[in-house]
Amino acid sequence: MTRRTTALLAALTLTTALLVSACSSDGGGDDSDQPAPGPTSAVANSPSASVSSSAPGSPSGSAPGPPSASGSPSPSASGGVGTPSGSGSPTPSGSPGAAKQAYWHPTPGTPWQWQLSGTVDQSVDAPVYDIDGFENDASVVASLHAKGRKVICYVNAGAWESFRPDAAAFPNSVRGSGDGWKGENWFDIRQLDVLRPLLAQRFQMCKDKGFDAIEPDLLDAYANNSGFPLTADEQIAYNKMVAQLAHDLGLGVALKNDVDQVPQLVDFFDFAIDEQCAQYQECDELTPFIQQGKAVLHVEYTVPTSQFCPQSKKLGFSSMEKHLELDAWREPC
């Protein structure tokens, strides 16, 4: 029983006694006993109550340490760069659960490498690598881990890709308009029952290969010409499902682009990956991730570093310039 509850019960008891005494003295009161104050809820005083009362997705009490100047992973309690995320995975109702589970995520300012084409250049001096989940086997992930790197698994979660080995598993009914890349078509994200098990298989592949987190691409179909009448609410529901699938496997997960829905989704994702927020003047919209101790991994393709790096450093972003084909070349801030 807390001090606040004890004081409340004492006050109620005293008030009751005074009322009974007053009624007895003037003879006009009822002789029936007054009801005793109800018992204090055990849940309200249990340790779990203090957890659930805190804001979902809030960072842990210790501030994340800055990345080392050399770009090599700095020591942490998790044994690698970044920290376990404090955001609870969504419950079936779609809200973060009261019980917190740690998912690895990079901390603000952590340097990173993003390579989706060609053989992965493992000599790049960055503590976090983001590479294609299909094109790289477990030996590549293990080799990067041996060098002290954390590895993110790139998987397309928003569009069908004709060139993937599981392409035939996706029915025509979920394939919409082209997304601007050859052999790719937007998903009908309303068909959760169809897409959920197919994405779960892709995420399981990432888990089996030893990846630490997932980059689910194209989480903003509703804002594009997908070929389907998608709404913002349907996109939020889909993105929460994607986050849940990753968390079910114990993997961290990034919110890819979808800057307009950051306020609704920041508590469900462990970090953000963004393309061209400087070019489109959207970077400020991603700051809720930084405020929760979660990295914003950011790239620009046509804007030179001299134009976006000052702002990126001020915001605490992990920014770099890359070629559009996402080969090994990079120019970090």
CSV table of C-alpha atoms in Angstrom, one decimal:
chain,number,residue,atom,x,y,z
A,1,MET,CA,0.0,0.0,0.0
A,2,THR,CA,1.5,3.4,-1.0
A,3,ARG,CA,1.8,6.4,1.3
A,4,ARG,CA,-0.7,8.2,-0.9
A,5,THR,CA,-3.3,5.4,-0.5
A,6,THR,CA,-2.7,5.1,3.2
A,7,ALA,CA,-3.3,8.8,3.7
A,8,LEU,CA,-6.5,8.7,1.6
A,9,LEU,CA,-7.9,5.8,3.6
A,10,ALA,CA,-7.2,7.6,6.9
A,11,ALA,CA,-8.9,10.7,5.6
A,12,LEU,CA,-12.0,8.7,4.5
A,13,THR,CA,-12.1,6.9,7.9
A,14,LEU,CA,-11.9,10.2,9.8
A,15,THR,CA,-14.6,11.8,7.6
A,16,THR,CA,-16.9,8.8,8.1
A,17,ALA,CA,-16.5,9.0,11.9
A,18,LEU,CA,-17.3,12.6,12.0
A,19,LEU,CA,-20.4,12.1,9.9
A,20,VAL,CA,-21.6,9.3,12.1
A,21,SER,CA,-21.0,11.4,15.2
A,22,ALA,CA,-22.9,14.3,13.8
A,23,CYS,CA,-25.9,12.2,12.7
A,24,SER,CA,-26.0,10.6,16.2
A,25,SER,CA,-25.9,13.9,18.0
A,26,ASP,CA,-28.9,15.4,16.3
A,27,GLY,CA,-30.9,12.1,16.2
A,28,GLY,CA,-31.8,12.6,12.5
A,29,GLY,CA,-29.3,10.1,11.0
A,30,ASP,CA,-29.7,6.5,9.9
A,31,ASP,CA,-28.2,3.9,12.4
A,32,SER,CA,-26.9,1.7,9.5
A,33,ASP,CA,-23.2,1.3,9.1
A,34,GLN,CA,-21.4,3.5,6.7
A,35,PRO,CA,-19.6,1.5,3.8
A,36,ALA,CA,-15.9,1.1,4.4
A,37,PRO,CA,-13.5,2.5,1.8
A,38,GLY,CA,-12.9,-0.1,-1.0
A,39,PRO,CA,-9.6,-1.9,-1.1
A,40,THR,CA,-6.7,-0.4,-3.1
A,41,SER,CA,-6.2,-2.2,-6.4
A,42,ALA,CA,-3.3,-4.5,-6.3
A,43,VAL,CA,-2.6,-3.7,-10.0
A,44,ALA,CA,-2.3,0.0,-9.2
A,45,ASN,CA,0.5,-0.7,-6.8
A,46,SER,CA,2.3,-3.4,-8.7
A,47,PRO,CA,5.6,-2.7,-10.5
A,48,SER,CA,3.9,-3.3,-13.9
A,49,ALA,CA,1.6,-0.4,-13.3
A,50,SER,CA,4.5,2.0,-13.3
A,51,VAL,CA,5.7,0.6,-16.6
A,52,SER,CA,2.4,0.9,-18.3
A,53,SER,CA,1.9,4.4,-17.1
A,54,SER,CA,5.0,5.6,-18.9
A,55,ALA,CA,4.8,6.8,-22.4
A,56,PRO,CA,5.1,3.9,-24.9
A,57,GLY,CA,8.3,3.9,-26.8
A,58,SER,CA,10.1,6.3,-24.5
A,59,PRO,CA,13.9,5.8,-24.3
A,60,SER,CA,15.6,4.3,-21.4
A,61,GLY,CA,16.9,6.5,-18.6
A,62,SER,CA,20.5,6.4,-19.8
A,63,ALA,CA,21.2,8.6,-22.8
A,64,PRO,CA,22.6,6.8,-25.8
A,65,GLY,CA,26.3,7.4,-26.2
A,66,PRO,CA,27.8,9.0,-29.3
A,67,PRO,CA,29.4,6.8,-32.0
A,68,SER,CA,33.1,6.5,-31.9
A,69,ALA,CA,35.0,8.8,-34.3
A,70,SER,CA,36.6,5.9,-36.2
A,71,GLY,CA,33.1,4.5,-37.0
A,72,SER,CA,33.8,1.2,-35.2
A,73,PRO,CA,31.2,0.0,-32.8
A,74,SER,CA,31.4,1.4,-29.3
A,75,PRO,CA,30.9,-0.9,-26.4
A,76,SER,CA,27.4,-1.2,-25.0
A,77,ALA,CA,25.3,-3.4,-22.8
A,78,SER,CA,24.0,-5.2,-25.9
A,79,GLY,CA,27.5,-6.1,-27.0
A,80,GLY,CA,27.3,-3.9,-30.2
A,81,VAL,CA,26.5,-0.6,-31.6
A,82,GLY,CA,23.1,0.8,-30.7
A,83,THR,CA,20.9,-0.2,-27.8
A,84,PRO,CA,17.9,-2.3,-27.2
A,85,SER,CA,14.8,-0.4,-28.1
A,86,GLY,CA,12.4,0.5,-25.2
A,87,SER,CA,9.3,0.4,-27.5
A,88,GLY,CA,7.0,-2.4,-26.7
A,89,SER,CA,5.7,-4.4,-29.7
A,90,PRO,CA,2.1,-3.8,-30.6
A,91,THR,CA,-0.6,-5.9,-29.0
A,92,PRO,CA,-3.3,-7.5,-31.1
A,93,SER,CA,-5.3,-4.3,-30.6
A,94,GLY,CA,-2.6,-2.3,-32.3
A,95,SER,CA,-1.2,-0.4,-29.3
A,96,PRO,CA,2.2,-0.9,-27.8
A,97,GLY,CA,2.2,-3.5,-25.1
A,98,ALA,CA,2.7,-2.6,-21.5
A,99,ALA,CA,5.5,-5.3,-21.2
A,100,LYS,CA,8.6,-3.8,-22.8
A,101,GLN,CA,10.9,-6.0,-24.8
A,102,ALA,CA,14.3,-4.9,-26.1
A,103,TYR,CA,14.9,-4.8,-29.9
A,104,TRP,CA,18.2,-3.8,-31.2
A,105,HIS,CA,18.3,-0.4,-32.8
A,106,PRO,CA,21.0,2.1,-33.8
A,107,THR,CA,21.3,5.2,-31.6
A,108,PRO,CA,21.2,8.8,-33.1
A,109,GLY,CA,24.3,9.8,-35.0
A,110,THR,CA,25.5,6.2,-35.6
A,111,PRO,CA,27.3,6.0,-39.0
A,112,TRP,CA,26.0,3.4,-41.4
A,113,GLN,CA,26.5,1.9,-44.8
A,114,TRP,CA,23.7,1.1,-47.2
A,115,GLN,CA,24.6,-1.2,-50.1
A,116,LEU,CA,21.9,-3.0,-52.2
A,117,SER,CA,23.8,-3.7,-55.4
A,118,GLY,CA,27.0,-5.6,-56.1
A,119,THR,CA,29.1,-7.6,-53.7
A,120,VAL,CA,29.0,-6.1,-50.3
A,121,ASP,CA,32.2,-4.2,-49.6
A,122,GLN,CA,32.9,-5.2,-46.0
A,123,SER,CA,35.9,-2.8,-45.7
A,124,VAL,CA,33.6,0.2,-45.3
A,125,ASP,CA,34.3,1.7,-41.9
A,126,ALA,CA,30.8,1.9,-40.5
A,127,PRO,CA,29.3,0.1,-37.5
A,128,VAL,CA,25.9,-0.6,-39.1
A,129,TYR,CA,25.4,-2.2,-42.6
A,130,ASP,CA,22.1,-2.4,-44.4
A,131,ILE,CA,22.1,-5.0,-47.2
A,132,ASP,CA,19.7,-7.0,-49.3
A,133,GLY,CA,18.2,-9.9,-47.4
A,134,PHE,CA,17.7,-12.1,-50.5
A,135,GLU,CA,21.0,-11.5,-52.2
A,136,ASN,CA,23.3,-12.1,-49.2
A,137,ASP,CA,23.5,-15.4,-47.3
A,138,ALA,CA,24.2,-16.1,-43.7
A,139,SER,CA,28.0,-16.2,-44.2
A,140,VAL,CA,28.0,-12.5,-45.2
A,141,VAL,CA,26.1,-11.6,-42.1
A,142,ALA,CA,28.4,-13.7,-39.9
A,143,SER,CA,31.4,-12.1,-41.5
A,144,LEU,CA,30.2,-8.6,-40.7
A,145,HIS,CA,29.3,-9.7,-37.2
A,146,ALA,CA,32.8,-10.9,-36.8
A,147,LYS,CA,34.0,-7.4,-37.6
A,148,GLY,CA,31.8,-6.0,-34.9
A,149,ARG,CA,29.1,-4.7,-37.3
A,150,LYS,CA,25.3,-4.8,-36.9
A,151,VAL,CA,23.4,-5.8,-40.0
A,152,ILE,CA,20.0,-4.7,-41.2
A,153,CYS,CA,18.0,-6.9,-43.7
A,154,TYR,CA,16.5,-5.0,-46.6
A,155,VAL,CA,13.2,-6.6,-47.7
A,156,ASN,CA,10.5,-5.0,-49.8
A,157,ALA,CA,7.3,-5.0,-47.7
A,158,GLY,CA,5.2,-2.7,-49.9
A,159,ALA,CA,5.5,-4.0,-53.5
A,160,TRP,CA,5.7,-7.2,-55.4
A,161,GLU,CA,9.0,-8.0,-57.1
A,162,SER,CA,9.0,-10.3,-60.1
A,163,PHE,CA,12.6,-11.2,-59.7
A,164,ARG,CA,12.4,-12.6,-56.1
A,165,PRO,CA,12.4,-16.3,-55.5
A,166,ASP,CA,9.0,-16.1,-53.7
A,167,ALA,CA,7.3,-14.0,-56.4
A,168,ALA,CA,4.8,-16.7,-57.4
A,169,ALA,CA,3.5,-16.9,-53.9
A,170,PHE,CA,1.9,-13.5,-54.2
A,171,PRO,CA,-1.5,-13.7,-55.9
A,172,ASN,CA,-2.4,-11.3,-58.7
A,173,SER,CA,-5.1,-9.8,-56.5
A,174,VAL,CA,-2.5,-8.0,-54.3
A,175,ARG,CA,-0.5,-6.6,-57.2
A,176,GLY,CA,-1.3,-3.1,-58.3
A,177,SER,CA,0.3,-0.4,-60.4
A,178,GLY,CA,4.0,-0.2,-61.0
A,179,ASP,CA,6.0,1.6,-58.4
A,180,GLY,CA,8.5,3.1,-60.9
A,181,TRP,CA,11.0,0.3,-60.8
A,182,LYS,CA,11.1,-2.5,-63.4
A,183,GLY,CA,9.3,-5.6,-62.3
A,184,GLU,CA,7.8,-4.0,-59.1
A,185,ASN,CA,4.1,-3.4,-58.4
A,186,TRP,CA,2.5,-1.9,-55.3
A,187,PHE,CA,0.7,-4.3,-52.8
A,188,ASP,CA,-2.9,-3.9,-51.9
A,189,ILE,CA,-2.1,-3.4,-48.3
A,190,ARG,CA,-5.8,-3.9,-47.3
A,191,GLN,CA,-5.4,-7.6,-47.8
A,192,LEU,CA,-3.7,-8.2,-44.5
A,193,ASP,CA,-4.6,-11.9,-44.3
A,194,VAL,CA,-3.0,-12.6,-47.6
A,195,LEU,CA,0.2,-10.5,-47.1
A,196,ARG,CA,0.8,-11.3,-43.4
A,197,PRO,CA,2.1,-14.9,-43.8
A,198,LEU,CA,4.1,-14.0,-46.9
A,199,LEU,CA,5.9,-11.2,-45.2
A,200,ALA,CA,6.4,-13.4,-42.2
A,201,GLN,CA,8.3,-15.9,-44.3
A,202,ARG,CA,10.5,-13.1,-45.6
A,203,PHE,CA,11.2,-11.8,-42.2
A,204,GLN,CA,11.9,-15.4,-41.0
A,205,MET,CA,14.5,-15.6,-43.7
A,206,CYS,CA,16.2,-12.5,-42.2
A,207,LYS,CA,16.1,-14.1,-38.8
A,208,ASP,CA,17.5,-17.4,-40.0
A,209,LYS,CA,20.4,-15.6,-41.7
A,210,GLY,CA,21.3,-13.8,-38.5
A,211,PHE,CA,20.3,-10.3,-39.2
A,212,ASP,CA,19.8,-7.9,-36.3
A,213,ALA,CA,16.9,-5.8,-37.8
A,214,ILE,CA,14.7,-5.3,-40.8
A,215,GLU,CA,14.3,-2.5,-43.3
A,216,PRO,CA,10.8,-3.0,-44.8
A,217,ASP,CA,10.7,-0.9,-47.9
A,218,LEU,CA,7.8,1.0,-49.4
A,219,LEU,CA,5.6,1.6,-46.4
A,220,ASP,CA,3.8,4.6,-48.0
A,221,ALA,CA,1.6,3.1,-50.7
A,222,TYR,CA,-1.4,5.2,-49.7
A,223,ALA,CA,0.5,8.3,-50.7
A,224,ASN,CA,1.4,6.9,-54.2
A,225,ASN,CA,-0.5,5.8,-57.3
A,226,SER,CA,-0.8,2.2,-56.1
A,227,GLY,CA,-3.8,1.3,-58.2
A,228,PHE,CA,-5.9,0.8,-55.1
A,229,PRO,CA,-8.1,3.4,-53.2
A,230,LEU,CA,-5.9,3.2,-50.0
A,231,THR,CA,-6.4,5.4,-47.0
A,232,ALA,CA,-4.0,6.8,-44.4
A,233,ASP,CA,-5.7,4.6,-41.7
A,234,GLU,CA,-5.2,1.5,-43.8
A,235,GLN,CA,-1.5,2.3,-44.2
A,236,ILE,CA,-1.1,2.8,-40.5
A,237,ALA,CA,-2.8,-0.6,-39.8
A,238,TYR,CA,-0.5,-2.2,-42.4
A,239,ASN,CA,2.7,-0.6,-41.0
A,240,LYS,CA,1.8,-1.7,-37.5
A,241,MET,CA,1.4,-5.2,-38.7
A,242,VAL,CA,4.8,-5.1,-40.4
A,243,ALA,CA,6.4,-3.9,-37.1
A,244,GLN,CA,4.6,-6.6,-35.2
A,245,LEU,CA,5.9,-9.3,-37.5
A,246,ALA,CA,9.5,-8.2,-37.0
A,247,HIS,CA,9.1,-7.9,-33.2
A,248,ASP,CA,7.6,-11.3,-33.0
A,249,LEU,CA,11.0,-12.6,-34.2
A,250,GLY,CA,12.9,-10.5,-31.8
A,251,LEU,CA,14.2,-8.2,-34.6
A,252,GLY,CA,14.3,-4.4,-34.6
A,253,VAL,CA,12.4,-2.7,-37.5
A,254,ALA,CA,12.7,0.6,-39.3
A,255,LEU,CA,10.0,2.9,-40.5
A,256,LYS,CA,11.0,3.5,-44.1
A,257,ASN,CA,10.0,7.0,-45.4
A,258,ASP,CA,6.3,7.6,-44.6
A,259,VAL,CA,7.2,10.9,-42.9
A,260,ASP,CA,3.7,12.1,-42.7
A,261,GLN,CA,2.7,9.3,-40.3
A,262,VAL,CA,5.7,9.5,-38.0
A,263,PRO,CA,3.6,10.8,-35.0
A,264,GLN,CA,1.3,7.8,-35.3
A,265,LEU,CA,4.0,5.2,-35.8
A,266,VAL,CA,7.1,6.3,-33.9
A,267,ASP,CA,6.2,4.2,-30.9
A,268,PHE,CA,5.9,1.1,-33.0
A,269,PHE,CA,9.2,1.3,-34.8
A,270,ASP,CA,12.7,1.2,-33.5
A,271,PHE,CA,14.4,3.6,-35.9
A,272,ALA,CA,13.8,5.3,-39.2
A,273,ILE,CA,15.3,5.1,-42.6
A,274,ASP,CA,14.7,8.1,-44.9
A,275,GLU,CA,15.5,9.0,-48.5
A,276,GLN,CA,15.8,12.6,-49.5
A,277,CYS,CA,14.2,14.4,-46.6
A,278,ALA,CA,16.6,17.3,-47.2
A,279,GLN,CA,15.6,17.6,-50.9
A,280,TYR,CA,11.9,17.7,-50.0
A,281,GLN,CA,12.4,19.7,-46.8
A,282,GLU,CA,10.9,17.0,-44.6
A,283,CYS,CA,13.7,16.3,-42.1
A,284,ASP,CA,12.1,18.0,-39.2
A,285,GLU,CA,9.2,15.6,-39.4
A,286,LEU,CA,11.5,12.7,-38.3
A,287,THR,CA,12.8,14.3,-35.1
A,288,PRO,CA,10.3,12.3,-32.9
A,289,PHE,CA,12.6,9.3,-33.5
A,290,ILE,CA,15.7,11.3,-32.3
A,291,GLN,CA,13.7,12.5,-29.2
A,292,GLN,CA,13.1,8.8,-28.3
A,293,GLY,CA,16.8,7.9,-28.7
A,294,LYS,CA,16.2,6.1,-32.0
A,295,ALA,CA,18.4,6.8,-35.0
A,296,VAL,CA,17.3,8.4,-38.3
A,297,LEU,CA,19.4,6.8,-41.0
A,298,HIS,CA,19.2,9.2,-43.9
A,299,VAL,CA,20.5,9.5,-47.5
A,300,GLU,CA,20.4,12.1,-50.3
A,301,TYR,CA,21.1,11.3,-53.9
A,302,THR,CA,21.3,14.7,-55.7
A,303,VAL,CA,21.9,17.2,-52.9
A,304,PRO,CA,25.6,17.6,-52.0
A,305,THR,CA,26.7,17.0,-48.5
A,306,SER,CA,27.7,20.6,-48.1
A,307,GLN,CA,24.0,21.6,-48.3
A,308,PHE,CA,22.4,19.0,-46.0
A,309,CYS,CA,25.1,17.9,-43.5
A,310,PRO,CA,25.0,21.0,-41.3
A,311,GLN,CA,21.3,20.5,-40.7
A,312,SER,CA,21.7,16.7,-40.3
A,313,LYS,CA,24.4,17.1,-37.7
A,314,LYS,CA,22.2,19.6,-35.8
A,315,LEU,CA,19.3,17.2,-35.9
A,316,GLY,CA,21.4,14.2,-34.8
A,317,PHE,CA,20.8,12.3,-38.0
A,318,SER,CA,23.0,9.6,-39.5
A,319,SER,CA,23.3,11.1,-43.0
A,320,MET,CA,25.3,10.4,-46.1
A,321,GLU,CA,25.2,10.9,-49.9
A,322,LYS,CA,24.8,7.8,-52.0
A,323,HIS,CA,24.5,6.9,-55.7
A,324,LEU,CA,20.9,6.0,-56.7
A,325,GLU,CA,21.9,2.4,-57.4
A,326,LEU,CA,23.1,2.1,-53.8
A,327,ASP,CA,26.5,0.6,-54.6
A,328,ALA,CA,29.3,0.7,-52.1
A,329,TRP,CA,30.2,4.4,-52.6
A,330,ARG,CA,29.2,6.7,-49.8
A,331,GLU,CA,30.0,10.2,-48.6
A,332,PRO,CA,28.9,10.5,-45.0
A,333,CYS,CA,28.5,13.8,-43.1
